[in-house]
mmCIF file of C-alpha atoms in Angstrom:
data_model
loop_
_atom_site.group_PDB
_atom_site.id
_atom_site.type_symbol
_atom_site.label_atom_id
_atom_site.label_comp_id
_atom_site.label_asym_id
_atom_site.label_seq_id
_atom_site.Cartn_x
_atom_site.Cartn_y
_atom_site.Cartn_z
ATOM 1 C CA MET A 1 164.964 75.641 106.760
ATOM 2 C CA VAL A 2 164.573 72.977 109.449
ATOM 3 C CA LEU A 3 160.979 73.132 110.603
ATOM 4 C CA LYS A 4 161.362 71.116 113.800
ATOM 5 C CA GLY A 5 163.985 69.308 115.782
ATOM 6 C CA GLY A 6 164.543 67.510 119.036
ATOM 7 C CA TYR A 7 166.269 64.612 120.751
ATOM 8 C CA VAL A 8 165.724 60.918 121.254
ATOM 9 C CA SER A 9 167.539 58.759 123.797
ATOM 10 C CA SER A 10 169.559 55.770 122.672
ATOM 11 C CA GLY A 11 170.616 54.225 125.945
ATOM 12 C CA GLN A 12 172.510 56.977 127.739
ATOM 13 C CA VAL A 13 173.250 58.874 124.516
ATOM 14 C CA LYS A 14 171.043 61.707 123.268
ATOM 15 C CA ILE A 15 170.663 61.915 119.499
ATOM 16 C CA ARG A 16 169.707 65.196 117.849
ATOM 17 C CA TYR A 17 167.253 64.945 114.957
ATOM 18 C CA HIS A 18 166.010 67.396 112.319
ATOM 19 C CA ILE A 19 162.628 67.075 110.621
ATOM 20 C CA TRP A 20 161.087 68.679 107.569
ATOM 21 C CA GLU A 21 157.439 67.804 108.184
ATOM 22 C CA GLY A 22 155.642 66.737 105.022
ATOM 23 C CA GLU A 23 152.277 67.939 103.851
ATOM 24 C CA ASN A 24 150.802 64.480 103.173
ATOM 25 C CA SER A 25 150.970 60.945 104.501
ATOM 26 C CA ARG A 26 153.511 59.357 102.159
ATOM 27 C CA ILE A 27 156.109 57.099 103.752
ATOM 28 C CA PRO A 28 158.769 59.358 105.360
ATOM 29 C CA LEU A 29 162.404 59.382 104.269
ATOM 30 C CA PHE A 30 165.047 58.959 106.986
ATOM 31 C CA CYS A 31 168.551 60.140 106.007
ATOM 32 C CA VAL A 32 171.861 59.008 107.533
ATOM 33 C CA HIS A 33 174.883 61.215 106.879
ATOM 34 C CA GLY A 34 178.531 60.331 106.359
ATOM 35 C CA MET A 35 181.496 60.158 108.695
ATOM 36 C CA MET A 36 182.547 63.782 108.191
ATOM 37 C CA ALA A 37 179.108 65.411 108.024
ATOM 38 C CA ASN A 38 176.043 66.280 110.129
ATOM 39 C CA GLY A 39 172.270 66.092 109.791
ATOM 40 C CA LEU A 40 171.944 69.391 107.914
ATOM 41 C CA PHE A 41 173.683 67.756 104.965
ATOM 42 C CA PHE A 42 170.137 66.862 103.867
ATOM 43 C CA ALA A 43 168.559 70.323 104.137
ATOM 44 C CA ARG A 44 168.051 70.699 100.385
ATOM 45 C CA ILE A 45 166.370 67.284 100.177
ATOM 46 C CA GLY A 46 164.213 68.092 103.190
ATOM 47 C CA GLU A 47 163.025 71.417 101.844
ATOM 48 C CA ARG A 48 162.387 70.168 98.312
ATOM 49 C CA LEU A 49 160.592 66.944 99.281
ATOM 50 C CA ARG A 50 158.555 68.474 102.100
ATOM 51 C CA PRO A 51 155.556 69.172 99.844
ATOM 52 C CA VAL A 52 155.223 65.432 99.187
ATOM 53 C CA ARG A 53 156.726 63.616 102.197
ATOM 54 C CA THR A 54 158.320 64.067 105.622
ATOM 55 C CA VAL A 55 162.129 63.970 105.696
ATOM 56 C CA VAL A 56 164.072 63.213 108.882
ATOM 57 C CA SER A 57 167.817 63.404 109.428
ATOM 58 C CA TYR A 58 169.929 63.287 112.560
ATOM 59 C CA ASP A 59 173.437 63.964 113.832
ATOM 60 C CA LEU A 60 175.325 60.713 114.287
ATOM 61 C CA ARG A 61 176.651 60.249 117.808
ATOM 62 C CA GLY A 62 179.893 62.196 118.032
ATOM 63 C CA ARG A 63 178.671 64.883 115.612
ATOM 64 C CA GLY A 64 176.668 68.093 115.652
ATOM 65 C CA GLU A 65 174.467 68.434 118.725
ATOM 66 C CA SER A 66 174.306 64.712 119.503
ATOM 67 C CA ASP A 67 176.198 63.410 122.544
ATOM 68 C CA LYS A 68 179.850 62.512 122.133
ATOM 69 C CA PRO A 69 180.708 59.560 124.393
ATOM 70 C CA VAL A 70 184.303 58.444 124.851
ATOM 71 C CA GLN A 71 183.640 55.202 122.973
ATOM 72 C CA GLY A 72 180.829 53.285 121.300
ATOM 73 C CA TYR A 73 181.096 54.232 117.629
ATOM 74 C CA ASN A 74 180.794 50.791 116.083
ATOM 75 C CA LEU A 75 178.137 49.811 113.567
ATOM 76 C CA GLU A 76 176.016 48.061 116.182
ATOM 77 C CA MET A 77 175.767 51.283 118.204
ATOM 78 C CA HIS A 78 175.015 53.387 115.140
ATOM 79 C CA ALA A 79 172.333 50.941 113.997
ATOM 80 C CA GLY A 80 170.838 51.025 117.494
ATOM 81 C CA ASP A 81 170.655 54.821 117.357
ATOM 82 C CA LEU A 82 168.852 54.675 114.005
ATOM 83 C CA ASP A 83 166.420 52.070 115.317
ATOM 84 C CA CYS A 84 165.664 54.161 118.418
ATOM 85 C CA LEU A 85 165.031 57.218 116.262
ATOM 86 C CA ILE A 86 162.586 55.453 113.940
ATOM 87 C CA ARG A 87 160.672 53.726 116.727
ATOM 88 C CA GLN A 88 160.551 56.655 119.157
ATOM 89 C CA MET A 89 159.253 58.955 116.424
ATOM 90 C CA GLY A 90 156.380 56.509 115.967
ATOM 91 C CA PHE A 91 156.548 55.712 112.246
ATOM 92 C CA ASP A 92 155.207 52.304 111.190
ATOM 93 C CA ARG A 93 157.233 52.249 107.979
ATOM 94 C CA VAL A 94 160.038 54.403 106.546
ATOM 95 C CA ASN A 95 162.310 54.729 103.545
ATOM 96 C CA LEU A 96 166.025 54.950 104.284
ATOM 97 C CA LEU A 97 168.786 56.937 102.593
ATOM 98 C CA GLY A 98 172.423 56.558 103.607
ATOM 99 C CA SER A 99 175.286 58.675 102.277
ATOM 100 C CA SER A 100 178.906 57.424 102.316
ATOM 101 C CA PHE A 101 179.538 55.973 105.818
ATOM 102 C CA GLY A 102 175.823 56.481 106.456
ATOM 103 C CA ALA A 103 175.178 53.956 103.678
ATOM 104 C CA VAL A 104 177.326 51.435 105.584
ATOM 105 C CA ILE A 105 175.234 52.056 108.718
ATOM 106 C CA VAL A 106 172.056 51.531 106.694
ATOM 107 C CA ALA A 107 173.418 48.298 105.169
ATOM 108 C CA TYR A 108 174.326 46.962 108.614
ATOM 109 C CA TYR A 109 170.950 47.990 110.044
ATOM 110 C CA LEU A 110 169.017 46.258 107.265
ATOM 111 C CA ALA A 111 171.108 43.093 107.386
ATOM 112 C CA THR A 112 171.015 42.614 111.166
ATOM 113 C CA LYS A 113 167.769 44.100 112.516
ATOM 114 C CA ASN A 114 164.047 43.436 112.152
ATOM 115 C CA VAL A 115 163.280 46.764 110.533
ATOM 116 C CA PRO A 116 160.148 48.614 109.310
ATOM 117 C CA VAL A 117 161.857 49.773 106.082
ATOM 118 C CA HIS A 118 160.125 49.996 102.710
ATOM 119 C CA LYS A 119 162.703 51.250 100.165
ATOM 120 C CA VAL A 120 166.433 51.994 100.413
ATOM 121 C CA ILE A 121 168.803 54.458 98.744
ATOM 122 C CA LEU A 122 172.572 53.974 99.152
ATOM 123 C CA VAL A 123 174.629 56.945 97.935
ATOM 124 C CA ASP A 124 178.413 56.741 97.448
ATOM 125 C CA GLY A 125 178.816 53.987 100.000
ATOM 126 C CA GLY A 126 177.533 50.796 101.565
ATOM 127 C CA THR A 127 180.524 48.581 100.793
ATOM 128 C CA SER A 128 184.339 48.782 100.685
ATOM 129 C CA PHE A 129 185.496 52.345 100.041
ATOM 130 C CA SER A 130 188.035 53.445 97.463
ATOM 131 C CA SER A 131 191.561 54.332 98.581
ATOM 132 C CA ALA A 132 190.575 57.997 98.225
ATOM 133 C CA PHE A 133 188.254 57.710 101.227
ATOM 134 C CA ALA A 134 191.098 57.140 103.707
ATOM 135 C CA ARG A 135 192.895 60.157 102.276
ATOM 136 C CA TYR A 136 189.826 62.346 102.768
ATOM 137 C CA VAL A 137 189.446 61.133 106.348
ATOM 138 C CA GLU A 138 193.111 61.825 107.104
ATOM 139 C CA ILE A 139 192.720 65.447 105.968
ATOM 140 C CA PHE A 140 189.459 65.839 107.890
ATOM 141 C CA LEU A 141 191.108 64.525 111.062
ATOM 142 C CA ARG A 142 193.700 67.292 110.824
ATOM 143 C CA HIS A 143 190.884 69.871 110.871
ATOM 144 C CA LEU A 144 189.683 68.485 114.203
ATOM 145 C CA ASP A 145 192.927 69.654 115.836
ATOM 146 C CA VAL A 146 192.692 73.204 114.468
ATOM 147 C CA ILE A 147 191.086 76.224 116.094
ATOM 148 C CA PHE A 148 190.061 78.558 113.279
ATOM 149 C CA SER A 149 189.915 82.278 114.044
ATOM 150 C CA SER A 150 186.358 82.482 112.663
ATOM 151 C CA ARG A 151 183.726 80.500 110.784
ATOM 152 C CA GLU A 152 184.619 82.531 107.707
ATOM 153 C CA ASP A 153 188.215 81.282 107.899
ATOM 154 C CA TYR A 154 187.010 77.711 108.274
ATOM 155 C CA MET A 155 184.694 78.036 105.281
ATOM 156 C CA GLU A 156 187.479 79.585 103.209
ATOM 157 C CA GLU A 157 189.691 76.618 104.080
ATOM 158 C CA ILE A 158 186.924 74.222 103.012
ATOM 159 C CA ASN A 159 186.325 76.135 99.800
ATOM 160 C CA ASN A 160 190.004 76.078 98.876
ATOM 161 C CA LEU A 161 190.391 72.402 99.776
ATOM 162 C CA LEU A 162 187.315 71.130 97.942
ATOM 163 C CA ARG A 163 187.664 73.520 94.990
ATOM 164 C CA LEU A 164 183.965 74.219 95.124
ATOM 165 C CA ASP A 165 182.566 75.634 91.908
ATOM 166 C CA LEU A 166 179.435 76.804 93.708
ATOM 167 C CA TRP A 167 178.631 78.022 97.226
ATOM 168 C CA THR A 168 174.955 77.841 98.073
ATOM 169 C CA ASP A 169 172.857 78.651 101.123
ATOM 170 C CA TYR A 170 172.924 74.908 101.828
ATOM 171 C CA HIS A 171 176.735 74.930 102.005
ATOM 172 C CA GLU A 172 176.534 77.920 104.346
ATOM 173 C CA GLN A 173 173.974 76.232 106.625
ATOM 174 C CA PHE A 174 175.819 72.908 106.681
ATOM 175 C CA TYR A 175 179.299 74.291 107.394
ATOM 176 C CA THR A 176 178.022 76.806 109.952
ATOM 177 C CA TYR A 177 176.404 73.966 111.886
ATOM 178 C CA GLN A 178 179.615 71.947 111.525
ATOM 179 C CA THR A 179 181.518 74.287 113.874
ATOM 180 C CA ARG A 180 181.145 75.635 117.399
ATOM 181 C CA HIS A 181 182.638 78.629 119.179
ATOM 182 C CA VAL A 182 185.237 77.888 121.843
ATOM 183 C CA THR A 183 185.465 79.852 125.105
ATOM 184 C CA TYR A 184 188.961 81.209 124.437
ATOM 185 C CA GLY A 185 188.114 82.499 120.952
ATOM 186 C CA GLY A 186 187.688 81.093 117.488
ATOM 187 C CA VAL A 187 185.782 78.048 116.268
ATOM 188 C CA ARG A 188 186.485 74.371 115.841
ATOM 189 C CA VAL A 189 184.766 71.484 114.097
ATOM 190 C CA ARG A 190 182.367 69.820 116.518
ATOM 191 C CA THR A 191 183.085 66.221 115.602
ATOM 192 C CA ALA A 192 184.631 63.813 118.113
ATOM 193 C CA LYS A 193 188.019 62.657 116.826
ATOM 194 C CA ASN A 194 187.739 59.383 118.739
ATOM 195 C CA ALA A 195 184.540 58.629 116.799
ATOM 196 C CA ILE A 196 186.314 58.827 113.436
ATOM 197 C CA ILE A 197 189.251 56.731 114.651
ATOM 198 C CA GLU A 198 187.001 53.981 116.052
ATOM 199 C CA GLU A 199 184.840 53.899 112.918
ATOM 200 C CA MET A 200 187.823 53.704 110.568
ATOM 201 C CA LYS A 201 189.213 50.771 112.553
ATOM 202 C CA GLU A 202 185.921 48.890 112.243
ATOM 203 C CA LEU A 203 185.757 49.573 108.505
ATOM 204 C CA SER A 204 189.231 48.080 108.108
ATOM 205 C CA ASP A 205 188.406 45.018 110.239
ATOM 206 C CA ARG A 206 184.903 44.189 108.959
ATOM 207 C CA ASN A 207 183.787 42.669 105.651
ATOM 208 C CA ILE A 208 181.057 45.174 104.798
ATOM 209 C CA LYS A 209 180.333 43.501 101.479
ATOM 210 C CA SER A 210 179.106 40.376 103.266
ATOM 211 C CA LEU A 211 176.166 42.395 104.642
ATOM 212 C CA LEU A 212 174.723 43.274 101.254
ATOM 213 C CA PRO A 213 172.875 40.026 100.391
ATOM 214 C CA GLY A 214 170.950 40.549 103.647
ATOM 215 C CA ILE A 215 169.240 43.648 102.230
ATOM 216 C CA LYS A 216 165.811 42.467 101.062
ATOM 217 C CA GLN A 217 164.248 45.857 100.301
ATOM 218 C CA GLU A 218 164.062 47.392 96.840
ATOM 219 C CA THR A 219 167.287 49.396 96.642
ATOM 220 C CA LEU A 220 168.597 52.267 94.542
ATOM 221 C CA ILE A 221 172.383 52.680 94.447
ATOM 222 C CA ILE A 222 173.598 56.133 93.422
ATOM 223 C CA ARG A 223 177.252 56.790 92.575
ATOM 224 C CA SER A 224 178.786 60.205 91.896
ATOM 225 C CA THR A 225 181.773 59.983 89.571
ATOM 226 C CA ARG A 226 184.066 62.770 90.855
ATOM 227 C CA GLY A 227 186.325 62.906 93.888
ATOM 228 C CA LEU A 228 186.029 65.439 96.694
ATOM 229 C CA PHE A 229 189.118 67.365 95.648
ATOM 230 C CA GLY A 230 188.115 67.681 92.022
ATOM 231 C CA GLU A 231 189.954 64.621 90.732
ATOM 232 C CA THR A 232 188.370 61.614 89.108
ATOM 233 C CA GLY A 233 188.792 59.201 92.046
ATOM 234 C CA ALA A 234 185.291 58.888 93.522
ATOM 235 C CA LEU A 235 184.415 57.650 97.014
ATOM 236 C CA LEU A 236 182.681 54.628 95.508
ATOM 237 C CA SER A 237 184.395 53.124 92.482
ATOM 238 C CA GLY A 238 182.420 51.964 89.485
ATOM 239 C CA ASP A 239 183.531 48.366 90.059
ATOM 240 C CA GLU A 240 182.428 48.406 93.713
ATOM 241 C CA ALA A 241 179.077 49.960 92.791
ATOM 242 C CA ARG A 242 178.427 47.278 90.167
ATOM 243 C CA GLN A 243 179.365 44.551 92.676
ATOM 244 C CA MET A 244 176.888 46.058 95.135
ATOM 245 C CA ALA A 245 174.142 45.932 92.528
ATOM 246 C CA GLY A 246 174.942 42.274 91.940
ATOM 247 C CA LEU A 247 174.888 41.406 95.641
ATOM 248 C CA ILE A 248 171.658 43.209 96.633
ATOM 249 C CA PRO A 249 168.596 41.468 95.184
ATOM 250 C CA GLY A 250 166.231 43.824 93.379
ATOM 251 C CA SER A 251 168.670 46.738 93.246
ATOM 252 C CA ARG A 252 169.584 49.102 90.446
ATOM 253 C CA LEU A 253 172.495 51.474 89.926
ATOM 254 C CA VAL A 254 172.462 55.094 88.766
ATOM 255 C CA GLU A 255 175.691 57.020 88.114
ATOM 256 C CA VAL A 256 175.725 60.822 88.229
ATOM 257 C CA GLU A 257 178.480 62.220 86.019
ATOM 258 C CA GLY A 258 180.315 65.354 87.110
ATOM 259 C CA ALA A 259 179.105 65.320 90.721
ATOM 260 C CA ASN A 260 180.821 64.326 93.957
ATOM 261 C CA CYS A 261 179.253 63.247 97.232
ATOM 262 C CA ILE A 262 178.965 66.867 98.458
ATOM 263 C CA SER A 263 177.794 68.642 95.311
ATOM 264 C CA LEU A 264 175.238 65.891 94.740
ATOM 265 C CA PHE A 265 173.400 66.938 97.913
ATOM 266 C CA LEU A 266 174.181 70.649 98.315
ATOM 267 C CA ASN A 267 174.344 72.052 94.789
ATOM 268 C CA GLU A 268 171.330 73.225 92.859
ATOM 269 C CA GLY A 269 170.807 71.610 89.479
ATOM 270 C CA GLN A 270 171.957 68.118 90.449
ATOM 271 C CA PRO A 271 169.562 65.298 89.438
ATOM 272 C CA LEU A 272 169.493 63.657 92.879
ATOM 273 C CA LEU A 273 165.976 64.865 93.680
ATOM 274 C CA GLU A 274 164.644 63.557 90.388
ATOM 275 C CA HIS A 275 166.173 60.133 91.033
ATOM 276 C CA LEU A 276 164.739 60.039 94.557
ATOM 277 C CA SER A 277 161.259 61.111 93.464
ATOM 278 C CA ASP A 278 161.189 58.584 90.634
ATOM 279 C CA PHE A 279 162.352 55.747 92.881
ATOM 280 C CA LEU A 280 160.132 56.517 95.882
ATOM 281 C CA GLY A 281 157.060 57.203 93.740
ATOM 282 C CA ASP A 282 153.704 58.061 95.300
ATOM 283 C CA GLU A 283 153.891 55.692 98.279
#
């Protein structure tokens, strides 16, 4: 469970954070979620790592309980939000994990800011996405226009769409937080559609790969090999992942067979925690 939470201000925008407070003084891990997610995507990581280090996640602007301005969803704004979070929480040094679009935000942040970051983990993102990514986003955008009769109906739709082979308490927590009740009945996904549209435009216009040589921290790249809908087309292709490893000095690549970017984080039995613990070590 989330032990604490609160808000920081990034300009006029309030950003909601979630914190699993660690039981020792190891360097904390800050987690940045993907375009179609929220901060509770990292609940399993937070709970499992809490005995050894603090874990912090947050809702990107336009998601969850963070503010949803009309515009301002470019990488510069997202990197500014991350910087405000780290500095206002008072940590001298952090490790960073970015998932999918969150990995792009992390790459931009590291390449363009003077940052107090020790080690970096990029999961299923951080460079050009596969063609499957645009297809996933298109389907997700359709959900933003739907009012579901109940959270149960929404979760059933998700389960059928993603062909989930397992439904855990972490899925339940994440997808419950993903929706809000509306005054005239039912629930809808609480993600700002304009945020997704603006972010997708920037991804199509910007050369993300050019940012990667600017990452100077020791970096672990993790790639899951399955697609979100059960097919083989993963969010991050093997070729793109290997190019990333070649462009980021001091990086290494780990591929997780049989997982996708959701099951990797939410399912029990996935080796993600072992990879994180091995890479972060005792620092």
